[in-house]
Structures are given as structure tokens and as C-alpha cells.
Short mmCIF file of C-alpha atoms in Angstrom, two decimals:
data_model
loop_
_atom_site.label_atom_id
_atom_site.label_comp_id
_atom_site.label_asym_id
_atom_site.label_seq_id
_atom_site.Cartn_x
_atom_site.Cartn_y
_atom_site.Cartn_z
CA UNK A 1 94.88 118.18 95.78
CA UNK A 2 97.03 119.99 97.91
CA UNK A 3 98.69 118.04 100.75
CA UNK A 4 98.66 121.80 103.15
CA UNK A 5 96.50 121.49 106.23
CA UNK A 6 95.08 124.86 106.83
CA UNK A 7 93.03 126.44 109.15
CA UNK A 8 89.82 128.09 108.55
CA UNK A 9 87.19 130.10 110.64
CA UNK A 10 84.87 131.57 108.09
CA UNK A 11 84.34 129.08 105.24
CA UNK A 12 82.56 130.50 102.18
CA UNK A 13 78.73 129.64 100.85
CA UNK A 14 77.21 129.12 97.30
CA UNK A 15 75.07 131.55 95.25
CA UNK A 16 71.69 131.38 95.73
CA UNK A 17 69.05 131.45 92.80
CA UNK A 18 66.81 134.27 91.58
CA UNK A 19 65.04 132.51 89.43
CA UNK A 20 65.31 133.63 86.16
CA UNK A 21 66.85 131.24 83.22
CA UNK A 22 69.83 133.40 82.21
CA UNK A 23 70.19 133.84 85.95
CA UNK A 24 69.60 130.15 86.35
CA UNK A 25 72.92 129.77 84.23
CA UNK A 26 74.90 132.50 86.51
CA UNK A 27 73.88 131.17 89.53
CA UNK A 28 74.85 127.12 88.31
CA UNK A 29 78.20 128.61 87.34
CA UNK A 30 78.23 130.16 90.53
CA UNK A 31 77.43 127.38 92.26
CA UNK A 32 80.23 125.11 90.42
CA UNK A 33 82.99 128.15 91.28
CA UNK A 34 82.28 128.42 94.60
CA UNK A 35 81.28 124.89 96.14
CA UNK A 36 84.75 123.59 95.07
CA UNK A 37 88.00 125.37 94.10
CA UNK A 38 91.01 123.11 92.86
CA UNK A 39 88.91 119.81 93.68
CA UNK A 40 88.20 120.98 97.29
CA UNK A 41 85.22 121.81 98.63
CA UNK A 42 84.47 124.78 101.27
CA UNK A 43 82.16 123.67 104.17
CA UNK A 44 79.09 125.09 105.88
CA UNK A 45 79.01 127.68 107.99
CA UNK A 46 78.34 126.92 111.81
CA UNK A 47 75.48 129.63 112.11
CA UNK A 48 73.51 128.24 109.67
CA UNK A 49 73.12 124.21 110.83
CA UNK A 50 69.55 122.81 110.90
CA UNK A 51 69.50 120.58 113.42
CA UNK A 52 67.92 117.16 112.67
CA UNK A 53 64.37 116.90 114.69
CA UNK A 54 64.25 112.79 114.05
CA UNK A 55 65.00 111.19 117.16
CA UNK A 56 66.82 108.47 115.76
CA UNK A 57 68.95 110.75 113.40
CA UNK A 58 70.25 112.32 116.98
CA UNK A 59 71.02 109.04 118.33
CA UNK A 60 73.14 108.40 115.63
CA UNK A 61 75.07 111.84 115.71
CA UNK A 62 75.71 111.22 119.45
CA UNK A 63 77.21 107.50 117.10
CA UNK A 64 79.06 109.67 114.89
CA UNK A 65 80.62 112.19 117.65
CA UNK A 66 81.59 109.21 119.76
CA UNK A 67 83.70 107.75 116.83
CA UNK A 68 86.70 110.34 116.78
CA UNK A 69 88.35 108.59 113.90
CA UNK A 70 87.43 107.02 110.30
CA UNK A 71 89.43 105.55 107.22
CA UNK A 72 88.23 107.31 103.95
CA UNK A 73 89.14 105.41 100.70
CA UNK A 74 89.07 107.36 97.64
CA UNK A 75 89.63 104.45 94.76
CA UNK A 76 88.80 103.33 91.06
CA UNK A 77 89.94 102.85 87.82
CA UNK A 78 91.96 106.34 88.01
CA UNK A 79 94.26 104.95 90.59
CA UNK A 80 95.93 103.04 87.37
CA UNK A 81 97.33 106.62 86.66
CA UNK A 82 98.61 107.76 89.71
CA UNK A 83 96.47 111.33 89.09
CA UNK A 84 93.95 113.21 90.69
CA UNK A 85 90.13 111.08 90.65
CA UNK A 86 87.70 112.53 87.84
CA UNK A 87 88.65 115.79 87.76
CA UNK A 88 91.01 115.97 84.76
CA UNK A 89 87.50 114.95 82.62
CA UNK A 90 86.54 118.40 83.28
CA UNK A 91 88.01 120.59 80.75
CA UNK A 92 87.28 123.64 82.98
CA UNK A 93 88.88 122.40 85.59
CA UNK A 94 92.11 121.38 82.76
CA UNK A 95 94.31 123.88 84.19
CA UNK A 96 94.70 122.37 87.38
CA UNK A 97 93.56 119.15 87.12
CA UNK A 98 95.66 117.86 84.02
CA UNK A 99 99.01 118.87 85.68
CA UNK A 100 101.73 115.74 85.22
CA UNK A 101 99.62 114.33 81.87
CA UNK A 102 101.35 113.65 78.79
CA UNK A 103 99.62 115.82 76.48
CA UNK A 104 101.05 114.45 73.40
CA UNK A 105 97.24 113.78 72.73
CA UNK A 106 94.11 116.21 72.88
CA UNK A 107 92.12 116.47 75.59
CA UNK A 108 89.33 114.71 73.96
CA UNK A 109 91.48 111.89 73.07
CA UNK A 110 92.64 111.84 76.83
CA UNK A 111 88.88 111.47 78.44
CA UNK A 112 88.32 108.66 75.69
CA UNK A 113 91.43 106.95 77.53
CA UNK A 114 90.23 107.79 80.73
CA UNK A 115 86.78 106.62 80.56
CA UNK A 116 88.66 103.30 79.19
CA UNK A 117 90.50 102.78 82.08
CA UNK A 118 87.52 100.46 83.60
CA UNK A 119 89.06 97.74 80.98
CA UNK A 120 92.06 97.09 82.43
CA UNK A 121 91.40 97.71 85.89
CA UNK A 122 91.85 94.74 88.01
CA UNK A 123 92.94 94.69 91.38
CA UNK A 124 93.96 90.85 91.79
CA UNK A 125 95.38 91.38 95.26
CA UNK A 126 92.83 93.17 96.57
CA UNK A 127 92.12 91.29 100.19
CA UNK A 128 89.21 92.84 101.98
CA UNK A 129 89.50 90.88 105.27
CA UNK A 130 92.94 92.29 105.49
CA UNK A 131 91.93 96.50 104.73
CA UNK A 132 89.65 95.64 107.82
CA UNK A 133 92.04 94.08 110.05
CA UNK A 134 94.07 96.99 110.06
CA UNK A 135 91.60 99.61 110.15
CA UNK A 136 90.98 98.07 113.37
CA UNK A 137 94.64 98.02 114.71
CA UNK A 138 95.09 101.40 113.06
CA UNK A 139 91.83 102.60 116.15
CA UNK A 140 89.95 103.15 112.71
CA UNK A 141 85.70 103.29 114.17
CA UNK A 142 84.49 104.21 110.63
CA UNK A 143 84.65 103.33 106.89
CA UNK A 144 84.26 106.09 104.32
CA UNK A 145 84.51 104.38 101.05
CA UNK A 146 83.78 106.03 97.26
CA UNK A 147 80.84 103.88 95.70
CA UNK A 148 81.16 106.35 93.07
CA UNK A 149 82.96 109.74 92.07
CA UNK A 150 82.20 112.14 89.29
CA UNK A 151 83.32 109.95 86.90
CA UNK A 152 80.63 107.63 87.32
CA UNK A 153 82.20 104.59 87.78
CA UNK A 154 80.70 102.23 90.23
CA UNK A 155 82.31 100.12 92.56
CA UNK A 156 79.48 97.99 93.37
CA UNK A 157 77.16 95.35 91.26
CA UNK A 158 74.79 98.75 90.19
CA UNK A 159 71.85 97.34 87.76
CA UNK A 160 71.96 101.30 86.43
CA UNK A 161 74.73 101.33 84.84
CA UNK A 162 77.19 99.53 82.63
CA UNK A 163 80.56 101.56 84.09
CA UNK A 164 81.01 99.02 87.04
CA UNK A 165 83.05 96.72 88.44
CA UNK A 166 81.69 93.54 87.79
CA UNK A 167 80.56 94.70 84.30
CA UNK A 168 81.92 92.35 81.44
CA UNK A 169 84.40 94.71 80.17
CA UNK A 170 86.49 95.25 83.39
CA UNK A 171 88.51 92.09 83.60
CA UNK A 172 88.00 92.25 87.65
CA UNK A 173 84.31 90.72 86.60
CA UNK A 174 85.22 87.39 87.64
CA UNK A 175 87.06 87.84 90.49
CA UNK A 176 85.50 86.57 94.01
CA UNK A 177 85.54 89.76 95.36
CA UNK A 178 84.15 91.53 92.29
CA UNK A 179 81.49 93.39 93.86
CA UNK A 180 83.95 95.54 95.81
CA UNK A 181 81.50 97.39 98.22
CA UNK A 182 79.41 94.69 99.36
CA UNK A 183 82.88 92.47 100.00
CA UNK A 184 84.32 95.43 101.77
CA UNK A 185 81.56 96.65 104.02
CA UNK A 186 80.87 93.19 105.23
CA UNK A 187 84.15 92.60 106.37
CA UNK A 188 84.37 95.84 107.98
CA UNK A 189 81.30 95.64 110.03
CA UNK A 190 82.31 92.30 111.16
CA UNK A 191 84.89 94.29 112.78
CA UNK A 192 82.63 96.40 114.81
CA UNK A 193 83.32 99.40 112.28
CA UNK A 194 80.42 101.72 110.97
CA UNK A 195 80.08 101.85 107.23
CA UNK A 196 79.56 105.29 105.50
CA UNK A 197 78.80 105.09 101.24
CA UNK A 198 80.83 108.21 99.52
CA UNK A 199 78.30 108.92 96.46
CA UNK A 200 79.22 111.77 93.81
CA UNK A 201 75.87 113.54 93.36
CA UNK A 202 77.24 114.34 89.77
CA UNK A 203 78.20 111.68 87.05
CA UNK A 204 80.35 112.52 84.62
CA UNK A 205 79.61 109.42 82.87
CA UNK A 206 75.98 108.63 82.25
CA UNK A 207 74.32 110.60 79.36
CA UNK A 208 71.56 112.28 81.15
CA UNK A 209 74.14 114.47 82.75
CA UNK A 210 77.02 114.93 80.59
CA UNK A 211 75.72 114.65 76.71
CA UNK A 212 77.54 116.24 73.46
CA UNK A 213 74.53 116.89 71.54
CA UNK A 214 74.05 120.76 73.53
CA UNK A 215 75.43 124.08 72.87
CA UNK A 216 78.46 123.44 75.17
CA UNK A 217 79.62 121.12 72.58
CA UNK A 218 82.58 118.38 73.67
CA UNK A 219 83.49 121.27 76.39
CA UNK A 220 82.61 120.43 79.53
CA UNK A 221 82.35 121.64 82.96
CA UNK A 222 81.28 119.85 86.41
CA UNK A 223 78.08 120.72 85.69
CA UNK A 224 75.31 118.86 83.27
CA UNK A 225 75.92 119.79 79.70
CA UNK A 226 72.70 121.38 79.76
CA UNK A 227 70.07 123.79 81.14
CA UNK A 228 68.14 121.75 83.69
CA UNK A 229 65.69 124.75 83.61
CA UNK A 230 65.34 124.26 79.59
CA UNK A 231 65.44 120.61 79.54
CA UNK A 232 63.85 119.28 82.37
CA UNK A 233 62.27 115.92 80.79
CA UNK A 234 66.52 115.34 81.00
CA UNK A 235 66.96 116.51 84.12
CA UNK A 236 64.34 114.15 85.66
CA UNK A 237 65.79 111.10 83.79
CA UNK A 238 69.08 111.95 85.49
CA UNK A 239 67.44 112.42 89.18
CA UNK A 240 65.28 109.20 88.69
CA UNK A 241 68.90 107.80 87.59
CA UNK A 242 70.22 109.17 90.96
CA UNK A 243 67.82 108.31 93.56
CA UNK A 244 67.67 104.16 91.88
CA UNK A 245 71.55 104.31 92.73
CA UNK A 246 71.00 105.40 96.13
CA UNK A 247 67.95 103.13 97.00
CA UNK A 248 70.22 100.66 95.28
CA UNK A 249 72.99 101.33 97.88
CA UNK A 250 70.66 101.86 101.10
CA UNK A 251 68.69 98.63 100.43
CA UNK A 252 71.24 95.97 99.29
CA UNK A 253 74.28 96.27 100.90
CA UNK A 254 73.65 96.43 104.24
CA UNK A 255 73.44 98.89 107.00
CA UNK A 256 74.51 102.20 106.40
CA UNK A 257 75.42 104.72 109.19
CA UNK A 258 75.83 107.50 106.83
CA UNK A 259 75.69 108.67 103.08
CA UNK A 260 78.20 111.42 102.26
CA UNK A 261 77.20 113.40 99.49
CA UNK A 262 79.68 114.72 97.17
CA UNK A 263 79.83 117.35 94.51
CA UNK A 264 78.26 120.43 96.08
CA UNK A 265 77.58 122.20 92.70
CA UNK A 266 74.77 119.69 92.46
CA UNK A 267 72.31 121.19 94.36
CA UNK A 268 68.78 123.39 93.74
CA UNK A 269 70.58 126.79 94.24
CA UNK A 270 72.48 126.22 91.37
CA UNK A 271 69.64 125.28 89.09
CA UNK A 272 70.37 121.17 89.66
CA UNK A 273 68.15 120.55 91.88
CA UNK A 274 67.95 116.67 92.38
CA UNK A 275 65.53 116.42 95.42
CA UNK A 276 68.02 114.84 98.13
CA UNK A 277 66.00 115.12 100.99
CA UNK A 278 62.59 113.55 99.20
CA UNK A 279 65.25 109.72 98.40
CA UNK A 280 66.81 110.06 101.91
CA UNK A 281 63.40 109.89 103.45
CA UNK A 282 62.83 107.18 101.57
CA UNK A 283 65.88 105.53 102.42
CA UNK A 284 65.42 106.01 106.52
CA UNK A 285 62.61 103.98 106.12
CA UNK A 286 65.00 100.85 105.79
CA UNK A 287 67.63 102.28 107.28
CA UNK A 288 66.51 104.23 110.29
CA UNK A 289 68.83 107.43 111.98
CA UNK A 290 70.93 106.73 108.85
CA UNK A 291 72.71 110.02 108.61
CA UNK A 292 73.32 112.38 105.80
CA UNK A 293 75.98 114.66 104.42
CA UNK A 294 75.10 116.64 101.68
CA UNK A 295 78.09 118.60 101.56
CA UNK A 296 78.52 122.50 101.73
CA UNK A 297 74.28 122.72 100.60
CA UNK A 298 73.45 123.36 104.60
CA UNK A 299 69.47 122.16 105.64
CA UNK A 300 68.24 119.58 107.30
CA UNK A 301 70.24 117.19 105.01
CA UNK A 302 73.37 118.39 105.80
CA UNK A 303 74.00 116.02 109.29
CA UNK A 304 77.59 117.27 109.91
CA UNK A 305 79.58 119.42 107.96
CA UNK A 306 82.95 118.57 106.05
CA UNK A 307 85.89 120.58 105.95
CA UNK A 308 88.20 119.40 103.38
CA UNK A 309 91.99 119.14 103.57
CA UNK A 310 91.97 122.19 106.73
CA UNK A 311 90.79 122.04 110.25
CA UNK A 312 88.39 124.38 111.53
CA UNK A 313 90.23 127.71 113.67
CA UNK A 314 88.20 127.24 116.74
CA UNK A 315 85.91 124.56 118.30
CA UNK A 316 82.54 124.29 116.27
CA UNK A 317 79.15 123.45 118.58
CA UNK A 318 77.98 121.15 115.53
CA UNK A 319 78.84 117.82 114.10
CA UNK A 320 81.90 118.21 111.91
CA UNK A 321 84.44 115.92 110.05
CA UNK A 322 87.67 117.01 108.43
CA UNK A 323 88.74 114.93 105.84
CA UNK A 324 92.30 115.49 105.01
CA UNK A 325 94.97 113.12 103.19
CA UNK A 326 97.54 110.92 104.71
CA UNK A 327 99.36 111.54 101.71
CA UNK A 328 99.71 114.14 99.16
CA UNK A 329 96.49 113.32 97.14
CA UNK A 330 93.02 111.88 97.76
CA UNK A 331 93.53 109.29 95.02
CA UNK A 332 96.54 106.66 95.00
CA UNK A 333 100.06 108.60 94.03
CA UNK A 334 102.71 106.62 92.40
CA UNK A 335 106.00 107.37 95.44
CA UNK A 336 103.60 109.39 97.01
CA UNK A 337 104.89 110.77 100.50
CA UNK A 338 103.25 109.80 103.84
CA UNK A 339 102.10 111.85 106.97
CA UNK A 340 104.02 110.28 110.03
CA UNK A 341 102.03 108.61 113.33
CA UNK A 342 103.13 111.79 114.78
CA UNK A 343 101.44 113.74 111.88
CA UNK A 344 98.36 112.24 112.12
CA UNK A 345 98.28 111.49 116.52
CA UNK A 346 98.66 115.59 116.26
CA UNK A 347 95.97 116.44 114.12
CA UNK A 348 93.49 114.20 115.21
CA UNK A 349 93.99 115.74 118.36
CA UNK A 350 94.06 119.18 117.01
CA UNK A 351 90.50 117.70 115.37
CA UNK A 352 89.23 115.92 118.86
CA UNK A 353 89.73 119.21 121.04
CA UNK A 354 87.96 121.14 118.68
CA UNK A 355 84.95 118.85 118.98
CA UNK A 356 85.00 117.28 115.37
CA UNK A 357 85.87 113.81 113.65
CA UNK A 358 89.36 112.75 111.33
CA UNK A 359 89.04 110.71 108.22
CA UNK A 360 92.10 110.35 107.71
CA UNK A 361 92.46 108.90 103.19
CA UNK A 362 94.53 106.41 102.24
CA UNK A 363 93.81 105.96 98.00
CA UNK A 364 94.67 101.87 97.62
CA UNK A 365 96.69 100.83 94.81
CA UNK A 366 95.39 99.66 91.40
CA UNK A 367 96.39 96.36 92.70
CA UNK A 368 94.60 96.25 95.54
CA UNK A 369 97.00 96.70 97.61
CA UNK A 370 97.38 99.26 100.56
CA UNK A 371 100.86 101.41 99.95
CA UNK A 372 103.43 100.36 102.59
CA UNK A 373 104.32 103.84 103.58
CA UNK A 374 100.37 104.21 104.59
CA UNK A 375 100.25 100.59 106.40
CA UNK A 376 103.23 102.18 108.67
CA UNK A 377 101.68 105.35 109.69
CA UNK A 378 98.21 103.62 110.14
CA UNK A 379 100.00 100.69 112.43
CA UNK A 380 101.86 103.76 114.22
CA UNK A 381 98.68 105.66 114.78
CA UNK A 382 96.88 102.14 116.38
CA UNK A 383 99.89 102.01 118.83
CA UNK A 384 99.45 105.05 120.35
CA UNK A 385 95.86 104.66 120.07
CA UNK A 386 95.96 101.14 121.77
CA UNK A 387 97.29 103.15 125.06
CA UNK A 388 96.26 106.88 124.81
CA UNK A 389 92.78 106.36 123.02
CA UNK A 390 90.51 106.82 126.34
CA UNK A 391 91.34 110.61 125.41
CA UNK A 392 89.93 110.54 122.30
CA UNK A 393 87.35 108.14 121.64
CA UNK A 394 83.65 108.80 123.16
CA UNK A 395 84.89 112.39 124.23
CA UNK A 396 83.63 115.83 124.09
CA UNK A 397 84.96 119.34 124.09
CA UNK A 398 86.25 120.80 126.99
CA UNK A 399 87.51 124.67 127.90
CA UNK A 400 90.19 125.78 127.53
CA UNK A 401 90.17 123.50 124.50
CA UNK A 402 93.73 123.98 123.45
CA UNK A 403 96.59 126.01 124.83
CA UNK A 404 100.48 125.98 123.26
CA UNK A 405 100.63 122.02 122.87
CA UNK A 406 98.40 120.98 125.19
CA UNK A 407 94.43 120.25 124.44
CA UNK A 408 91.84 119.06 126.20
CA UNK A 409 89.02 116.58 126.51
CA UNK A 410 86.27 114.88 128.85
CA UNK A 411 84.49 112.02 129.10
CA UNK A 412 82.68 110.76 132.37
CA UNK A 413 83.64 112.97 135.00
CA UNK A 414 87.57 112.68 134.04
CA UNK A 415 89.26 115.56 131.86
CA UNK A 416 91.95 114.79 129.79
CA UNK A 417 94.99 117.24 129.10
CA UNK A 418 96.66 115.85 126.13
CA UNK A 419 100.59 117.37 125.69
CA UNK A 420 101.29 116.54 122.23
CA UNK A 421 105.05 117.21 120.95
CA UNK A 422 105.15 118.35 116.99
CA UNK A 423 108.87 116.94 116.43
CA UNK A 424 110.64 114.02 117.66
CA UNK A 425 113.30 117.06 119.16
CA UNK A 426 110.70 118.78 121.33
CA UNK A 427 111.84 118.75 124.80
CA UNK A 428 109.79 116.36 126.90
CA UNK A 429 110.45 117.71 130.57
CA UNK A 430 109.80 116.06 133.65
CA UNK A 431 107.43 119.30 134.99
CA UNK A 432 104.45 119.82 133.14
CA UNK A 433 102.03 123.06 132.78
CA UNK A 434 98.19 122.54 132.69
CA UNK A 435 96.61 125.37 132.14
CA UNK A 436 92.92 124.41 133.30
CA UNK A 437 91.12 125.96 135.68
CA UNK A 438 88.66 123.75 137.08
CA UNK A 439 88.48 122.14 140.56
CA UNK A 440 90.39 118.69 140.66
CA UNK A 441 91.56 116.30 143.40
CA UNK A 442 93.67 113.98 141.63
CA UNK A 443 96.00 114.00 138.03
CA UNK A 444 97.56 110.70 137.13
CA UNK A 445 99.14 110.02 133.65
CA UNK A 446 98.16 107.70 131.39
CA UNK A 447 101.07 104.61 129.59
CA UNK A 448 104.02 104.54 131.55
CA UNK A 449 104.33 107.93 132.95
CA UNK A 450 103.72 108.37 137.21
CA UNK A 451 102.68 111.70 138.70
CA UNK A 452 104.73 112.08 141.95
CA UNK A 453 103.09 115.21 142.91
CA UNK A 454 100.91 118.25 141.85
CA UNK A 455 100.37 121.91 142.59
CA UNK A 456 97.51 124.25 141.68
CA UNK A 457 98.64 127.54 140.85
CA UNK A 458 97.18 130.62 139.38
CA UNK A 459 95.27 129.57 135.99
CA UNK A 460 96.17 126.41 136.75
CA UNK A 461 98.13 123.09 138.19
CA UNK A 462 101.75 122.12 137.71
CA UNK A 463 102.40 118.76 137.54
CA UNK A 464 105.70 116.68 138.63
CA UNK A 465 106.48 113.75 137.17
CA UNK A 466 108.94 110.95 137.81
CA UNK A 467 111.92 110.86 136.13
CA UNK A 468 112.07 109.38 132.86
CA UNK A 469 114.56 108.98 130.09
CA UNK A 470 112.98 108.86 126.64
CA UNK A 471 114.75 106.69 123.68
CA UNK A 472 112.70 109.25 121.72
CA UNK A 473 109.96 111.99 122.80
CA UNK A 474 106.95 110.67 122.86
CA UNK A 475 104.16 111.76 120.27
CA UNK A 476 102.16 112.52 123.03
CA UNK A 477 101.94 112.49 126.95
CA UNK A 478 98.04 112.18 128.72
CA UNK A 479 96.88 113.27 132.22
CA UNK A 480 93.93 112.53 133.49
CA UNK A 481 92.65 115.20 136.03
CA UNK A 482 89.43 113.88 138.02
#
């Protein structure tokens, strides 16, 4: 995973399907090229969102846009090896993927070990109460935690599968807080945060999807190891397998604001189809407006969009989240290197101005711990939060958006010009630019700045405040223009 945040305006869009089976191959190829490249996924293009006609499913994306700001948790047995999640199982994705590995074995010996990893992983000092306490002092509104990734293991008590947490042969079994999900997203929503499930559509794992017996042999890609077209008795065992997990999920662990889907290569464009929309139905009827992100496959399942590890060029008139890395990789790093409050306070504002939602990954240790270079940022973010967030949570977008360093925001009948400074040797003067346009009778400053006077000027007001001498430059001044 690469830790670059880039910016994108015209994201790219799977094959679609012509029907044939020798084009059904092509186009599942296609599809497994072009939903992800290097373990990232593109997103959905703007244009093309469906918006959701359930009234309750817009309720809950007016929920979602409130929220601003989420804590996304990629973690499993992999984080034992400090290396990317799943991905190194793929041997088409080897190149990338299996970079820092000791390849003094083969590759087949190397999945063997991997898919062994559930029987030593045991995170004894894993504390849920604690993750949520500072989610909350971190501003954190929403949980984004992996139930599952492509390698199929399960982080809650599944009754599908054997690769779980609280199976026999993972010596975390016993442990009070074996089921991890259920422990984690009750002590999360008794902190007032939403709970989204992370759920690999693919699984690398269970034998209706990946099996040796084909013509692919021991290679394998992210795909099935099959035709679905040619073998579709198979293919239904593995969707029946899929939609139990998610009932499974949606029914017994509690309320669910949202279901992200992952692995867009898994969709009916690319010959998999595994009929989303038909178990999310069935889902809202016990959990009603629950939202869905079937990432990159557009439709009516598609709730909001997900860029991954970039931020979208301009503002986008749809619901959008950009997931990006407080560190270098998704999954836990061993001396990993950590985005600083600054970092992060200027990219979710970058994010908030734009009109979209940060979740912001920490990957836990594989002792349960949180890494102490993310607990600082996280308790830096929550103190600038704690006085600034009026300007971020519950807003929308507001023109001009963004000019030089300053963005901008609204929120009942206040705008809010946010002047963020990139390094700690920006100069923070004591006269301030604000290039918006609109009529406004009054700017005061948010924390412990004072306005003494303003101006309006042509394209917009200048603004005098009192002065101030800074131990350091602040990540970020507000002014609130009524």
C-alpha cells in the first residue's frame, strides 16, 4: 500500500460483460485488473450514482454526511507479520504484494504458513473499552472495522466457517473477548459511535471460491479458481456461503449503520455475480436505512463511493468517503511511520470542504494493542477537534470551497473559513484574507483568537486580528462569518 495521498478527478470503471464464456473469462480478468491495482481500489464515477429511493436509506446518508470523521481498522492474523493483509496469497498479485518476504521457501509453502497464522494469533492485550475511549477523544463518529478480508478469516463467532477467532485452533478461543466484533461494536456504540462491518466479498479461504482441483492449478488469482459461468452448482454454494455470513453479521451483532463491501472484482460484470442487492434487502428488513457500499460496482447498492488512499480533485455532489492510512500501510507495520495531527487536521479538511467523509486506518498490533505513534496523532487530532470541530462536524459544502489554505464550510446559517497551515513554519499573521463573497455582518474566530475589526473588499473581506504570539503556528485558525 502506498502511503502517497493523491488527487484524482476522473477515477476509472470496470469492464462490462458481453456475455459469451471465453468473453466471460476476459471480462473477470478485466474486472480483477481494473477494480484494484497494487491492493487499491479505483472509485465510482460521480455521473453515474443511483441515488437510493428508500426513505430511510436517505435519512441515514444525511447520518453518514453529518459524521465527517471515522476510525477504519484493518486487522487479523496477518498483523503477526507486519505485511500487507491477504494479498501476498495471490500469486498474481506476487510481484507486489510479496515485497519484504523471506523467500527462502516457495510460494506455496508461504500461503501454507500464512493460512496458519490463525494458530498463533492471540491478542492478550486487546482492551476494547479502551479502542473506544479514544476513538471518542480522537472526535472519531464512526467505526469501520474488517469482519473479514480476502483471506477469509473471520473476526467474529461465524457458524460458516472454521477460520475464526474463537475457533479451537486459534489460542485467542478462550479469551473473554474472543468474539472480537461483537466485544468491539458494543463498546463502541456505547460511546455514541456508528458501527460500519468491512466484509471482503471474496474469500480466499473457503473452498467454494478458491479450490486446486481446476485448470488454474495451485496458481491463483483474486478471482475464484474457476469459471462461475461453467460451474455454477459452485458458484451458488459460494453465494449461499456469502449471503449466511452477511445475514449472520446484520442479525446478531447489533445495529449496523453500514456494510462496506470490499473486493470490487467480485461483482456480475466480471462473471461473479453474487446477487448483493437481493441479501441487502433482506438485511434492511432488520436493519432498516442500513447503508451499503459495494465498492467501485456503482447501482443502487453503491450508497457512497470510496476513494482509496487519494482525495477526490474537486468537490463531489454525492456521498463519498476517502479512506487513506495514518501510516504507511492498511495493515499493522512493524516501526511503521505516523501521519502527524497536522497531517491528518489538513486532510480531513481538504476531505470536509470537498463535501466527503475521512476514515482515517490505524492496523492494531498482533497484541492487541494500538501503536503509540497512532495513539499520539489520534489524541492530537481530538484536541483540535475538541475546539475547532463546529467546522467540521454536521457541515456541508460551501463555494468557494477551497482557496490557497483556506476552505470553507456551513452549517446553520454560519460559514466557516478554515485557514489551515501545512508546516509548523508557515507564517501565521495577524491579517487574514477571506476570499468569500457572500453578504456577512459579523466574523469572529473560533479558540483563543479575537477579531478586532473587518473590511470587505473586492472578492472578499480582510480580517484583523489581535495580536498574538504563537509558541508554535497553529494547525489551523477558524472564522466564523454569519
Amino acid at each position: 500500500m502506498s502511503d502517497e495521498i493523491l488527487q484524482k478527478e476522473e477515477p476509472g470503471q470496470a469492464a462490462e460483460s458481453t456475455g459469451t464464456k471465453a468473453e466471460t473469462k476476459d471480462v473477470q480478468a478485466a474486472g480483477e485488473k481494473e477494480a484494484v491495482v497494487a491492493g487499491v481500489h479505483n472509485y465510482s464515477r460521480e455521473d453515474s450514482y443511483v441515488w437510493p429511493e428508500d426513505p430511510r436509506v436517505l435519512r441515514k446518508l444525511e447520518w453518514f454526511q453529518d459524521q465527517k470523521l471515522g476510525l477504519m481498522m484493518h486487522w487479523g492474523p496477518y498483523s503477526q507479520l507486519g505485511i500487507v493483509e491477504s494479498w501476498a496469497l495471490s500469486d498474481a498479485d506476487a510481484e507486489w504484494s510479496r515485497d519484504g518476504i523471506d523467500w527462502e521457501v516457495t510460494g506455496e509453502e508461504f500461503k501454507k504458513e500464512y493460512f496458519g497464522l490463525n494458530r498463533t494469533f492471540n491478542p492478550l492485550r486487546f482492551e476494547p473499552e479502551k479502542w473506544a475511549d479514544l476513538a471518542k477523544e480522537a472526535g472519531m463518529k464512526y467505526l469501520l472495522f474488517t469482519t473479514k478480508h480476502h483471506d477469509g478469516f473471520c473476526m467474529w463467532d461465524t457458524q460458516y466457517s472454521d477460520y475464526k477467532i474463537t475457533a479451537p485452533d486459534c489460542p485467542f478461543h478462550t479469551h473473554k473477548y474472543a468474539d472480537i466484533c461483537a466485544h468491539l461494536f458494543e463498546s463502541f456504540r456505547k460511546r455514541g459511535i456508528g458501527i460500519a462491518a468491512y466484509f471482503s466479498k471474496a474469500d480466499w479461504h473457503v473452498d467454494s471460491y478458491w479450490k486446486e482441483d481446476t485448470e488454474k492449478g495451485k496458481f491463483k488469482s483474486r478471482g475464484p479458481s474457476y469459471n462461475p459461468a461453467e460451474n455454477p452448482e459452485e458458484w451458488e454454494r459460494f453465494v449461499t456461503f456469502t449471503h449466511n455470513q452477511i445475514k449472520e453479521l446484520a442479525t446478531g451483532y447489533g445495529k449496523l449503520d453500514a456494510m462496506w463491501f470490499d473486493a470490487g472484482w467480485v461483482c456480475e460484470r466480471a462473471g461473479q455475480d453474487i446477487r448483493l442487492g437481493e441479501v441487502i434487502e433482506q438485511v434492511r428488513k432488520v436493519q432498516p436505512g442500513m447503508l451499503c457500499a459495494d465498492r467501485t460496482i456503482g447501482g443502487p447498492y453503491e450508497n457512497y463511493v470510496t476513494p482509496e488512499q487519494c482525495v477526490p480533485e474537486k468537490p463531489l455532489s454525492i456521498p463519498w468517503e476517502s479512506c487513506i492510512t495514518l501510516g504507511t500501510s492498511f495493515s499493522f507495520k512493524y516501526e511503521d511511520t505516523y501521519k502527524s495531527p497536522r497531517e491528518v487536521i489538513n486532510l480531513l479538511v481538504d476531505i470536509v470542504v470537498k463535501g466527503g467523509n475521512l476514515a482515517i486506518n490505524v492496523g492494531p498490533q498482533p497484541d492487541g494493542r494500538l501503536p503509540e505513534g497512532a495513539i499520539r496523532t489520534l489524541k492530537g487530532m481530538g484536541a483540535w477537534l475538541g475546539v475547532y470541530g463546529e467546522a467540521i462536524y454536521g457541515t456541508r459544502v460551501c463555494a468557494p470551497y477551497k482557496k490557497g489554505n483556506i476552505g470553507f464550510t456551513q452549517k446553520n446559517g454560519t460559514v466557516y473559513a478554515i485557514e489551515t497551515f501545512a508546516k509548523e513554519t508557515d507564517p501565521a499573521e495577524n491579517t487574514v484574507w477571506i476570499p468569500y463573497k457572500g453578504e456577512v455582518h459579523e466574523i469572529t474566530a473560533m479558540g483563543g483568537e479575537k477579531v478586532i475589526s473587518f473590511t470587505e473588499e473586492t472578492g472578499g473581506y480582510r480580517v484583523t486580528l489581535e495580536d498574538q504570539e504563537y509558541e508554535s503556528v497553529p494547525v489551523a485558525r477558524v472564522f466564523c462569518l454569519k
